[in-house]
Every structure is written in C-alpha cells, then in structure tokens.
PDB file of C-alpha atoms in Angstrom:
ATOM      1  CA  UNK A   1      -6.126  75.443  58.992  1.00  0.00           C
ATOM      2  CA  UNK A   2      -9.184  76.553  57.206  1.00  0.00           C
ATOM      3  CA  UNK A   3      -9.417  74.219  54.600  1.00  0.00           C
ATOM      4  CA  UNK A   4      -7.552  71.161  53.452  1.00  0.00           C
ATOM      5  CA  UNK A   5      -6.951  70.112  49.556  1.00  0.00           C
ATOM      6  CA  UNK A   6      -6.323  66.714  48.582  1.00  0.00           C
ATOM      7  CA  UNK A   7      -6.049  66.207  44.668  1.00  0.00           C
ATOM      8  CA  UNK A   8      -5.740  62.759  42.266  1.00  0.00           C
ATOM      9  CA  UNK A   9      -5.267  62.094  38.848  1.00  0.00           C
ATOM     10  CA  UNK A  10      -8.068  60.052  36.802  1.00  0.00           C
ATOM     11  CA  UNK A  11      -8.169  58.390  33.913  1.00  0.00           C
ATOM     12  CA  UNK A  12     -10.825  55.738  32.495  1.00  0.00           C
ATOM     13  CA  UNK A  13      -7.535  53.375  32.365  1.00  0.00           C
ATOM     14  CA  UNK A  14      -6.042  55.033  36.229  1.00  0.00           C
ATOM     15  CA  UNK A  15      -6.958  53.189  38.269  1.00  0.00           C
ATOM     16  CA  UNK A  16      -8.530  50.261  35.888  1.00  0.00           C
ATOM     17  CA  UNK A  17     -11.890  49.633  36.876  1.00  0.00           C
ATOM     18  CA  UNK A  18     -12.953  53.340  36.265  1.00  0.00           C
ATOM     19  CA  UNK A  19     -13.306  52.751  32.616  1.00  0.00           C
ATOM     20  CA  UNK A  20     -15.902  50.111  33.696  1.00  0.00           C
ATOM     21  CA  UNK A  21     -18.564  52.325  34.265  1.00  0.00           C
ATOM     22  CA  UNK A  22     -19.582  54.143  31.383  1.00  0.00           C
ATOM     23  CA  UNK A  23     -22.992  56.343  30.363  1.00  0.00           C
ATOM     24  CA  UNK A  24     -23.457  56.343  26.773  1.00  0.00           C
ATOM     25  CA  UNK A  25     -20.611  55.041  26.253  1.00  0.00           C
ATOM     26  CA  UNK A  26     -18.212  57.464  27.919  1.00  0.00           C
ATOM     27  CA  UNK A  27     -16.159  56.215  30.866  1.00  0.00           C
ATOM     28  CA  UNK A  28     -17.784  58.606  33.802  1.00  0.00           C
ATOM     29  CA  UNK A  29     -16.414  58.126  37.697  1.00  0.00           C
ATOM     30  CA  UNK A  30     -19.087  56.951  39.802  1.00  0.00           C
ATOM     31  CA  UNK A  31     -21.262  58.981  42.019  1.00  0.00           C
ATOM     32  CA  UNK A  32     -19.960  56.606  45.137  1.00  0.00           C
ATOM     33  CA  UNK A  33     -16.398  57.477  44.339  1.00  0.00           C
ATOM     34  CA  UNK A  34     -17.948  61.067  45.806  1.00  0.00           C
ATOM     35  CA  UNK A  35     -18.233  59.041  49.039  1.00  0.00           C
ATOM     36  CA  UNK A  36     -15.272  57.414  49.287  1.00  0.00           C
ATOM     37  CA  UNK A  37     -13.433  60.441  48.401  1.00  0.00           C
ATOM     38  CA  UNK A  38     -15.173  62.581  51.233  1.00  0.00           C
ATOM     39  CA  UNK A  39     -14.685  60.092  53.647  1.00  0.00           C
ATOM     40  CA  UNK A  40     -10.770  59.357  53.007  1.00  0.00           C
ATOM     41  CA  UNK A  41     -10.108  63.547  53.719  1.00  0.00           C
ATOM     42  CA  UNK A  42     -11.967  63.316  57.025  1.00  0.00           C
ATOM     43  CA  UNK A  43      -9.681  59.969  57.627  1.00  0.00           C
ATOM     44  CA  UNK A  44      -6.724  61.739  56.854  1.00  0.00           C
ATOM     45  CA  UNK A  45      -7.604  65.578  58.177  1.00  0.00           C
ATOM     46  CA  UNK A  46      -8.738  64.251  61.425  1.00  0.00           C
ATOM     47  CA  UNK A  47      -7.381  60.523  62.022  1.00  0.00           C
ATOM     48  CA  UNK A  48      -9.210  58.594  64.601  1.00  0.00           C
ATOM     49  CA  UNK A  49     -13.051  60.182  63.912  1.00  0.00           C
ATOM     50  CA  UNK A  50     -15.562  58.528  62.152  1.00  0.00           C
ATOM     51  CA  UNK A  51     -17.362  60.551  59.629  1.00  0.00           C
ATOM     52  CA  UNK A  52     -20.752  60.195  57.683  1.00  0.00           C
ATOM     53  CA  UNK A  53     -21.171  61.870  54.577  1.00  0.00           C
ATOM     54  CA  UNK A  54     -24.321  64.481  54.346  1.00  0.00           C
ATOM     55  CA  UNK A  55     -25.844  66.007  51.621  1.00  0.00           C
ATOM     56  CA  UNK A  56     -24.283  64.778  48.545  1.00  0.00           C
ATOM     57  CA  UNK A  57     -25.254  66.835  45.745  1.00  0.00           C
ATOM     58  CA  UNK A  58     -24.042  66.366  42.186  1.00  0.00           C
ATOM     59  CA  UNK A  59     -23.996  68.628  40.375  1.00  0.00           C
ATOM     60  CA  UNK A  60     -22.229  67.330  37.222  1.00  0.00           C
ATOM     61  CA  UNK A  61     -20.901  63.901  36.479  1.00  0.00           C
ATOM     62  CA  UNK A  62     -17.025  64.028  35.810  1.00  0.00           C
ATOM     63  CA  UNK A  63     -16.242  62.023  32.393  1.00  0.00           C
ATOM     64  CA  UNK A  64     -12.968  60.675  32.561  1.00  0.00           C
ATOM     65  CA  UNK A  65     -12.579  60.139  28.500  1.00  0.00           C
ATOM     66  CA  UNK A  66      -9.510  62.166  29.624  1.00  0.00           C
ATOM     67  CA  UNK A  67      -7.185  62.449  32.441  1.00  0.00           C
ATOM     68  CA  UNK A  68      -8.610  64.946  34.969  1.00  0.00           C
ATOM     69  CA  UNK A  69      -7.312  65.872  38.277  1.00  0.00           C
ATOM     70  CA  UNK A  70      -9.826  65.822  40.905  1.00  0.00           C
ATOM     71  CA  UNK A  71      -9.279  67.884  43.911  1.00  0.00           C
ATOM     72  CA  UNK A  72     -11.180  67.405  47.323  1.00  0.00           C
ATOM     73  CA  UNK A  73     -11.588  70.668  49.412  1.00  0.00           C
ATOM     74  CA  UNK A  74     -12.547  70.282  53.041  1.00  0.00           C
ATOM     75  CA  UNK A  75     -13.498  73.095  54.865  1.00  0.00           C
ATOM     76  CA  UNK A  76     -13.373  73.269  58.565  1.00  0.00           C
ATOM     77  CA  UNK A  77     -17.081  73.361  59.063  1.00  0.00           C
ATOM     78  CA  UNK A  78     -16.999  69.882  57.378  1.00  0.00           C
ATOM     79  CA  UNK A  79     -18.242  71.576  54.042  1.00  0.00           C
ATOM     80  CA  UNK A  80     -16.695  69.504  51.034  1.00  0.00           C
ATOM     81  CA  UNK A  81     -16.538  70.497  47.403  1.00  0.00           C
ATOM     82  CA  UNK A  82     -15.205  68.246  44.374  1.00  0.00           C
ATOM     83  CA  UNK A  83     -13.334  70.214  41.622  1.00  0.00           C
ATOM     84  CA  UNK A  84     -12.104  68.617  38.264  1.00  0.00           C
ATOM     85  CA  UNK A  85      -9.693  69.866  35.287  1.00  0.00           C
ATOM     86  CA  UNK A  86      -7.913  68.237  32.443  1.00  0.00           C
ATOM     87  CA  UNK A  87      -4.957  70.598  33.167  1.00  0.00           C
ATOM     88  CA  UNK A  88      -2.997  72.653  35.131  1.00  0.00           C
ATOM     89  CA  UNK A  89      -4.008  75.444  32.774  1.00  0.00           C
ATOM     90  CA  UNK A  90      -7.235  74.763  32.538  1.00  0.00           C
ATOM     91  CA  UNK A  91      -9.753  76.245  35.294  1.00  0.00           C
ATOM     92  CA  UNK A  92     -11.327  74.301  38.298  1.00  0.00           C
ATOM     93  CA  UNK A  93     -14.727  73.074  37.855  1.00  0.00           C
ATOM     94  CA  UNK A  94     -17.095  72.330  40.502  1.00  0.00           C
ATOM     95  CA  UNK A  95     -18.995  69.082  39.864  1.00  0.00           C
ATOM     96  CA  UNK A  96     -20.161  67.992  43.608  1.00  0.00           C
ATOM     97  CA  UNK A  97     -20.412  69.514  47.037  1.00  0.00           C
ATOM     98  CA  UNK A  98     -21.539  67.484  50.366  1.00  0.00           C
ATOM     99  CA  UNK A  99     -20.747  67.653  54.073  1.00  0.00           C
ATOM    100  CA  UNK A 100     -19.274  65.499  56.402  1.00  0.00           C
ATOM    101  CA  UNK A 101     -20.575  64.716  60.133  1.00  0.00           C
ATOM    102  CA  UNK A 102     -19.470  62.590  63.093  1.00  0.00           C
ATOM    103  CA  UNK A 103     -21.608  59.249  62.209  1.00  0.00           C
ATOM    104  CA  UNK A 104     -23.042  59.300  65.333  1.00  0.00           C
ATOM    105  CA  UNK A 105     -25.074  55.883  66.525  1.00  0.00           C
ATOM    106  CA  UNK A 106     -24.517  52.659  65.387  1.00  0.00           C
ATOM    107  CA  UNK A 107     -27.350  50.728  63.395  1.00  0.00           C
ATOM    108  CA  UNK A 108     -28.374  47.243  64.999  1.00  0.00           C
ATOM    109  CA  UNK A 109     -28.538  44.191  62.836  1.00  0.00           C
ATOM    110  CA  UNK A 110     -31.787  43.328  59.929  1.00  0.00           C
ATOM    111  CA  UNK A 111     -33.822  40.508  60.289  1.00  0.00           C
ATOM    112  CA  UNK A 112     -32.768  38.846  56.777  1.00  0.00           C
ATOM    113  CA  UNK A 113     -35.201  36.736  56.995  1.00  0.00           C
ATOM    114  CA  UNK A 114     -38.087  39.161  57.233  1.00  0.00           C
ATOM    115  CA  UNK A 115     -36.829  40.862  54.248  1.00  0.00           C
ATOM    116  CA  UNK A 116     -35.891  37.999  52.333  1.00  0.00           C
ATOM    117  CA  UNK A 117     -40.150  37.098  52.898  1.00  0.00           C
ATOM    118  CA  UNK A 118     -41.293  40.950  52.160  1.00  0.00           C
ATOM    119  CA  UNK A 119     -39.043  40.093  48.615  1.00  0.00           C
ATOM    120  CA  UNK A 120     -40.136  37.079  47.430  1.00  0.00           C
ATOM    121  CA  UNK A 121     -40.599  37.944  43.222  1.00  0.00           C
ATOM    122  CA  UNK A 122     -37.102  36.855  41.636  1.00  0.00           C
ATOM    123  CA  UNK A 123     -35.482  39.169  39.624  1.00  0.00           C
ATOM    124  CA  UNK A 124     -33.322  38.561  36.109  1.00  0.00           C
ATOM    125  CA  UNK A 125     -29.789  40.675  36.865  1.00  0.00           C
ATOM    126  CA  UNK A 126     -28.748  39.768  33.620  1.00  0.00           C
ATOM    127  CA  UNK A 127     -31.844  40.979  31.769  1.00  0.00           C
ATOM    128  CA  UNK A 128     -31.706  43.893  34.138  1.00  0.00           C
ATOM    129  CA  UNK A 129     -28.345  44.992  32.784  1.00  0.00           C
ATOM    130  CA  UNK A 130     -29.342  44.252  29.757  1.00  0.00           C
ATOM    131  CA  UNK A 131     -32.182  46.982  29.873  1.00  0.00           C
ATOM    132  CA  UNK A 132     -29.167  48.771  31.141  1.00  0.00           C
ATOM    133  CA  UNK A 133     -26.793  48.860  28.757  1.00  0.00           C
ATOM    134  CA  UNK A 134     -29.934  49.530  26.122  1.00  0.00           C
ATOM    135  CA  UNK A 135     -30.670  52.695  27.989  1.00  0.00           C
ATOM    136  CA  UNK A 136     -26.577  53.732  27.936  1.00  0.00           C
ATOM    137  CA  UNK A 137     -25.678  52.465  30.732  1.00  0.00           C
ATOM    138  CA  UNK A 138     -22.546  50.035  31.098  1.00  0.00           C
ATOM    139  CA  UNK A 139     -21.119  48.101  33.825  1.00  0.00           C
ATOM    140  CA  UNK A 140     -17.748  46.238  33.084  1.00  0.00           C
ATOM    141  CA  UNK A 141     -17.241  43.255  35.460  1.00  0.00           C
ATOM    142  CA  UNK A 142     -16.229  45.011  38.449  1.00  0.00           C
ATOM    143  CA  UNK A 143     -19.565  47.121  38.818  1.00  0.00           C
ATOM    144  CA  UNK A 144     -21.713  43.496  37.665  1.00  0.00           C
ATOM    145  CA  UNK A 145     -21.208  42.464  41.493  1.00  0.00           C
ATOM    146  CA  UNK A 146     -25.328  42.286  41.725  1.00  0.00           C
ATOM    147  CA  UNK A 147     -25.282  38.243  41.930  1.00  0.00           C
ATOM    148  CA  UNK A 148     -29.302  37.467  42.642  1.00  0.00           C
ATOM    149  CA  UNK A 149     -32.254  39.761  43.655  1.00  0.00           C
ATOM    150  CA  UNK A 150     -36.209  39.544  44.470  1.00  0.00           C
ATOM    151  CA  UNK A 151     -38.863  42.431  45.133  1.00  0.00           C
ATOM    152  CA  UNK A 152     -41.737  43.033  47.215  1.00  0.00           C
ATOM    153  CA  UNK A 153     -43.920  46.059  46.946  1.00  0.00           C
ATOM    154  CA  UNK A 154     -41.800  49.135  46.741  1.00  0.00           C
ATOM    155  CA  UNK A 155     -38.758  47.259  47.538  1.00  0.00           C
ATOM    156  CA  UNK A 156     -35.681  44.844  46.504  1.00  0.00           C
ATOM    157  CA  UNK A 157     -33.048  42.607  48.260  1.00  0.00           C
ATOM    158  CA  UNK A 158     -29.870  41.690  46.281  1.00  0.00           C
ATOM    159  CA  UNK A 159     -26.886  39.662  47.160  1.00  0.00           C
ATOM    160  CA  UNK A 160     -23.811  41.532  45.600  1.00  0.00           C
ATOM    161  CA  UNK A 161     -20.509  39.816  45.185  1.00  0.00           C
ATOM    162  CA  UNK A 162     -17.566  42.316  46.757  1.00  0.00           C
ATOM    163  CA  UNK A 163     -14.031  41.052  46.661  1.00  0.00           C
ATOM    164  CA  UNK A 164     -12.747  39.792  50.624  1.00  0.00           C
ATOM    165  CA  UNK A 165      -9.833  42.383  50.329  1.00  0.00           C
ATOM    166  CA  UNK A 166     -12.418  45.316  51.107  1.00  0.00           C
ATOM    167  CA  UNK A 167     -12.681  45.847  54.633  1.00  0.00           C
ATOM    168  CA  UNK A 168     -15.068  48.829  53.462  1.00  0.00           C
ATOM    169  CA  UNK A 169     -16.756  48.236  50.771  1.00  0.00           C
ATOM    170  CA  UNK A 170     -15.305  49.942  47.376  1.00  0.00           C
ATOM    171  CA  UNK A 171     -16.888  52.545  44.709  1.00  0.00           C
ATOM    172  CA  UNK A 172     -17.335  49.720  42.242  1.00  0.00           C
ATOM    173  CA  UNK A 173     -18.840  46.908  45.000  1.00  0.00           C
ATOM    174  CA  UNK A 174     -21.080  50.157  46.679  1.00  0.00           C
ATOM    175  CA  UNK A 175     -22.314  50.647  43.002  1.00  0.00           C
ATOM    176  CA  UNK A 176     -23.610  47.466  42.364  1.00  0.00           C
ATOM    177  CA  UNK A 177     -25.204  47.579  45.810  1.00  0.00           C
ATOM    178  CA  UNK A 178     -26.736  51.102  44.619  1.00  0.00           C
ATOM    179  CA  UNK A 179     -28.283  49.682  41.752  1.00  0.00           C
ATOM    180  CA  UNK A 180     -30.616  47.361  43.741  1.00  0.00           C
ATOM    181  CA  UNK A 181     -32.832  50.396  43.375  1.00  0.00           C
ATOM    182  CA  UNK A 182     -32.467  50.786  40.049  1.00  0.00           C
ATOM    183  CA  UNK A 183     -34.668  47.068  39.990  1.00  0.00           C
ATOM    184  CA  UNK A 184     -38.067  49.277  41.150  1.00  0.00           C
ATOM    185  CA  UNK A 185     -36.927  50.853  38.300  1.00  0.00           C
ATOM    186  CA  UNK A 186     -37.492  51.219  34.331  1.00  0.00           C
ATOM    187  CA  UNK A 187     -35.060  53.165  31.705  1.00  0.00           C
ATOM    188  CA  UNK A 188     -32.295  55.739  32.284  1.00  0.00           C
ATOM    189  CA  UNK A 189     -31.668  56.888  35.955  1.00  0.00           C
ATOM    190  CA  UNK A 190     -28.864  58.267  36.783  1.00  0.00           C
ATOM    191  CA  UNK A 191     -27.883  59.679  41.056  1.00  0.00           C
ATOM    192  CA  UNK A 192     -27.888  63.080  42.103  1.00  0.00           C
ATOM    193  CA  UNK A 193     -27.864  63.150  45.476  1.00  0.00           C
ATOM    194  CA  UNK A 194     -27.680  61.275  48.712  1.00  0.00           C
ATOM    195  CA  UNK A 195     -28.909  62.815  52.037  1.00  0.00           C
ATOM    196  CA  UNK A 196     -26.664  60.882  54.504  1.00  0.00           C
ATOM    197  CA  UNK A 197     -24.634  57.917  53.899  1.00  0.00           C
ATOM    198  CA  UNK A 198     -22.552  55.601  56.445  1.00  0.00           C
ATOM    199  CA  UNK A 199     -20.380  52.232  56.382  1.00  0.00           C
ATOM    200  CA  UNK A 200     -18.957  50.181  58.905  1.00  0.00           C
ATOM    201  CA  UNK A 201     -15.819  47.346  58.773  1.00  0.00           C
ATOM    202  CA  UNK A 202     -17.229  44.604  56.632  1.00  0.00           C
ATOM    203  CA  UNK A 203     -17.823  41.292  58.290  1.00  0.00           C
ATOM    204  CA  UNK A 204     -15.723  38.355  56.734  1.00  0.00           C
ATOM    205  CA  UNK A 205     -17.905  37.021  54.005  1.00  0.00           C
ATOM    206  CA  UNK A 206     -17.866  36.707  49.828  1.00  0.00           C
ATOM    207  CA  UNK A 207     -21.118  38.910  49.341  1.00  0.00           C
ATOM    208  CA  UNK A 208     -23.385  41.323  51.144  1.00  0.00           C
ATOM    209  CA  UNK A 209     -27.017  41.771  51.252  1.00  0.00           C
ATOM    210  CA  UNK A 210     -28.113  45.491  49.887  1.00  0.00           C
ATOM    211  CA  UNK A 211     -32.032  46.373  50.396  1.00  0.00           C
ATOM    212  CA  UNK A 212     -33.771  49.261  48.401  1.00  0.00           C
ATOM    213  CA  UNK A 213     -36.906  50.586  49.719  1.00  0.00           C
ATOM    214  CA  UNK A 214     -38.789  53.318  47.534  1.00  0.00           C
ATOM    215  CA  UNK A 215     -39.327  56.525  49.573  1.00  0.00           C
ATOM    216  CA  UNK A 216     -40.846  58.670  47.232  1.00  0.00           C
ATOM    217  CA  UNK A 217     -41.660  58.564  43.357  1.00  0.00           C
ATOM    218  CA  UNK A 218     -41.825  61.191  40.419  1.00  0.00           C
ATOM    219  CA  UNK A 219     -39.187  61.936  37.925  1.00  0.00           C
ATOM    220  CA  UNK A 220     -36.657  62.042  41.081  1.00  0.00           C
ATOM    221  CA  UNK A 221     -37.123  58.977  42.708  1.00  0.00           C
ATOM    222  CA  UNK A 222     -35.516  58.687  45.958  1.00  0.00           C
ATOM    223  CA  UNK A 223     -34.836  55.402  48.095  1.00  0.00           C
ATOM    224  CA  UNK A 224     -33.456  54.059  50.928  1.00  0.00           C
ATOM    225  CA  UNK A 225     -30.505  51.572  50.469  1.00  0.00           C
ATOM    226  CA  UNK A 226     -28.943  49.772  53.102  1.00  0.00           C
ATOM    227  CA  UNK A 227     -26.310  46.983  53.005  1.00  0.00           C
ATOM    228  CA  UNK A 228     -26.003  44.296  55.691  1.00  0.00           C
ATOM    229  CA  UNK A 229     -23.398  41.441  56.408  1.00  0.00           C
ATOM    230  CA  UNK A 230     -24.616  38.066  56.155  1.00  0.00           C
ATOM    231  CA  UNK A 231     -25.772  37.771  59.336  1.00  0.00           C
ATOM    232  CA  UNK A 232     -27.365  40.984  59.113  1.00  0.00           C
ATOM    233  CA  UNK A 233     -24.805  43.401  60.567  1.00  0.00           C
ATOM    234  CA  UNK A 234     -24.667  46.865  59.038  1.00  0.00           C
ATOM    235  CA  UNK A 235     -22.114  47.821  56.497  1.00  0.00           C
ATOM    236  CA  UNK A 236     -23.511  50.741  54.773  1.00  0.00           C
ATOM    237  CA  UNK A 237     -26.321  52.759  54.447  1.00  0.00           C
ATOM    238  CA  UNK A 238     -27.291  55.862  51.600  1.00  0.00           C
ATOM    239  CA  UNK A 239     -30.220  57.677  53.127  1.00  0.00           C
ATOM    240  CA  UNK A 240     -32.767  59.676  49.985  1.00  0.00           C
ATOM    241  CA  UNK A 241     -30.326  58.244  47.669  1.00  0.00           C
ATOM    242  CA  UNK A 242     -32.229  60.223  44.608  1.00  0.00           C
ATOM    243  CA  UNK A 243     -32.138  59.391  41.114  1.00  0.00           C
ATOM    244  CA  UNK A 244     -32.889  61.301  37.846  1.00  0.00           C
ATOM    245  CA  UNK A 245     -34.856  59.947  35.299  1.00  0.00           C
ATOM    246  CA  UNK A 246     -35.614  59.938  31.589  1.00  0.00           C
ATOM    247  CA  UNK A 247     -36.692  57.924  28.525  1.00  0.00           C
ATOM    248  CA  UNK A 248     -34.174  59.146  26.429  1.00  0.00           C
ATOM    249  CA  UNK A 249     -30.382  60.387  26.509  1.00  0.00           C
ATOM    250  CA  UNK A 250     -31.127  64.134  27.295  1.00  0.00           C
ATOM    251  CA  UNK A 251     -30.993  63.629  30.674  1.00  0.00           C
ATOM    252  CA  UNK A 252     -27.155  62.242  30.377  1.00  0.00           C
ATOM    253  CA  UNK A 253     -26.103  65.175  27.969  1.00  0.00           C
ATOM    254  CA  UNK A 254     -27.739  67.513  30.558  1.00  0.00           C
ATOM    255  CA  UNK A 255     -26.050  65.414  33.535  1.00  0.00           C
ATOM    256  CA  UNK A 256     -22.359  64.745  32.070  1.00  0.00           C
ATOM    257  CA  UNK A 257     -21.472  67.838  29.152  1.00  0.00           C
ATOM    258  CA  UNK A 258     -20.962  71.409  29.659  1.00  0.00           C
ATOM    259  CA  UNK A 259     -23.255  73.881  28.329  1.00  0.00           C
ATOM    260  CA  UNK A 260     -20.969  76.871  26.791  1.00  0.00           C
ATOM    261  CA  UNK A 261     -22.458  80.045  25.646  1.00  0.00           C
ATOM    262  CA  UNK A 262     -19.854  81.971  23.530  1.00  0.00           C
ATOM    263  CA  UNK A 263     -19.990  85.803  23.493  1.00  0.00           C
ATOM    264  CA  UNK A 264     -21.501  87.434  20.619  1.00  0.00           C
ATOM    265  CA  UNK A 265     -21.715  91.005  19.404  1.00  0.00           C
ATOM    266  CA  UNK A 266     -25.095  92.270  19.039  1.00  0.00           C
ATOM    267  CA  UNK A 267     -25.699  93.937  15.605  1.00  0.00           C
ATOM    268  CA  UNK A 268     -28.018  96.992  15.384  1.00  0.00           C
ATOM    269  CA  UNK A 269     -31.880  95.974  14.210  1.00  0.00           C
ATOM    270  CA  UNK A 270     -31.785  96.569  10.400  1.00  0.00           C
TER     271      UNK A 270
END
C-alpha cells in the first residue's frame, strides 16, 4: 500500500480532557496529540517497529469548539500529514505534517542530581499558570500535572504528576512536561514545531522529571526537553521543540483561525 488513513472524531467534550486545554478560551487539541497520533499509525501500519517522530511542523492549531474528524495519512516513505473537517461535506484541511523514523539508539540514564544542582532557583507553578491563563492560555486539571520546578541559567527541571495507568506518557501528562520550557519563558508562546521526538515504557513511579534547556532565543525560541524516570531513565525526549511568541493575542488568531479571502468583482476605475 502507498499510504494508510486512520481518522477520529474530536470534540472538546470526546474524549474529556480535550476541552482542558484551551487558547483564548477556545478548546484547541494539543500540539503533543500530533505525536501520539503519528506514533499510534506507525504502531498499527507496521506492528513490532519502534518509531520516532521527525519534523513536526504545525501548521495550524485544530480548535475543537466543534466536532472535527481528524484523519492521519501515512505515506510509505514515513511522510505523515494531519487533516481536519467538521463534516463529511466539508473539505479536508491540512493543519500538520511530520515524518516518522526507526528511533534508532537508546538514551542512557541523567544524573538527577547534577541537574537538580545546575536548577537550584524555585519556581511558583501556580503563579506560572497564572501568568498563563492571563496571556489566554488554560490548563484544566489534567494538563496542571507540573507539581514543582527550579531554574538554572537557560534551563528548568520540573517534577510532573502523570497518572500510573500510562505506560507512555499521554498528550495531557507530555504537555505539562512541555511546558517546563515555557518557565524560561514570559507571555504567550504557543509550539510549532518539534525536530525529533522519542519515548520509551515508563518506569513504575507517580511523577517524572522533565528538563528544558534553551537552545536558541528570538521570537521562535527553541529548546530541548527531555523527560526521565525517577531514577533517571529516559522516557521521552522533543528535540528543537520551537515555540512562537507574542505579547498580545495576534499570534493565536494567526495560529488557530482561518484567513478567507472572498472573491470580488473588480469594477472599472471611475
């Protein structure tokens, strides 16, 4: 086969904890549902390989204010686009493309320790969502997994709450580890893109440790997230995870709405 097509129905109510993540106050699936969306077509197009993803690219954020079915096309070369409509007479839109790759060699354990020194300034995760929530963005309780964080220079360490039922971490418990970037951070920031991202089985364990180191700054930021077990095995890492950001809410309306240009007739110069 050339391609494989695997399609779901969303809602901000189906399944629940999507309407828990919200920009300005629209319910909008997270950018790590991209991953774990990717990463369940390799599972079931070729069962038995382990897959990273590459090259995540979002283009535009799917709000899920109303139902939308979201279709997953995986090519053959591992090329992997992410379509969206409200309907089934509606047309497809493309909203993310990526690629997926054999993950390849394993990571070795982090020195906890060594980071926990390198962070030693505590951070408020409760004033941090705060700012947040001020700047449009929500997180409903599943996404508020961030339990206690610190930074260094150019970096953060968190420990994030994930439930014990996820042998993988999920979108929502991957989000909150995300967001220990966001605390090098200030105002709106919103992903749009990842260069390579990996997970492993989780080790047994309430929480997980997620690190964000800053690679490069500017109006794109882009870091370096990984997330360990808590004796420092690897569970997932988001290589140039890249952020957009902006003082203000253009940078959502540009990020989430279409832009429509109705046709016009042109009327002769008077």
């Amino acid at each position: 086969r050339d391609e494989d097509r695997f399609e779901t129905r969303l809602a901000a109510g189906s399944p629940a904890w999507l309407g828990e993540h919200r920009v300005h106050g629209r319910p909008v699936l997270p950018a790590t549902a991209f991953l774990e969306m990717a990463l369940a077509a390799g599972a079931r197009a070729r069962p038995g390989e382990d897959f990273a993803v590459r090259d995540l690219s979002i283009e535009e954020g799917i709000p899920l204010d109303e139902a939308r079915t979201v279709q997953t096309v995986l090519e053959a070369d591992g090329a992997v686009t992410f379509h969206a409509r409200t309907s089934s007479g509606s047309p497809w839109r493309r909203h993310a493309v990526a690629r997926l790759e054999l993950r390849g060699h394993e990571v070795g354990p982090a020195d906890l320790e060594r980071l926990r020194a390198a962070c030693s300034e505590p951070v408020d995760v409760d004033a941090f969502r705060r700012e947040a929530a001020r700047h449009g963005i929500e997180y409903g309780p599943r996404f508020r997994g961030l339990a206690r964080a610190w930074r260094g220079t150019d970096e953060a360490l968190a420990e994030v709450h994930a439930p014990d039922s996820e042998l993988r971490l999920g979108a929502a418990s991957l989000d909150a580890c995300l967001q220990t970037a966001g605390l090098l951070l200030a105002g709106l920031a919103l992903p749009i893109s990842i260069e390579r991202f990996a997970s492993w089985p989780r080790p047994p364990g309430p929480s997980v440790w997620a690190h964000a180191r800053l690679r490069s700054g500017g109006a794109s930021p882009s870091f370096d997230v990984s997330v360990y077990g808590p004796g420092g095995e690897p569970v997932a890492v988001a290589e140039g995870f890249r952020l957009r950001t902006a003082g203000g809410r253009t940078v959502a309306v540009d990020w989430l709405y279409d832009v429509d240009w109705p046709e016009a007739t042109l009327e002769a110069a008077r």
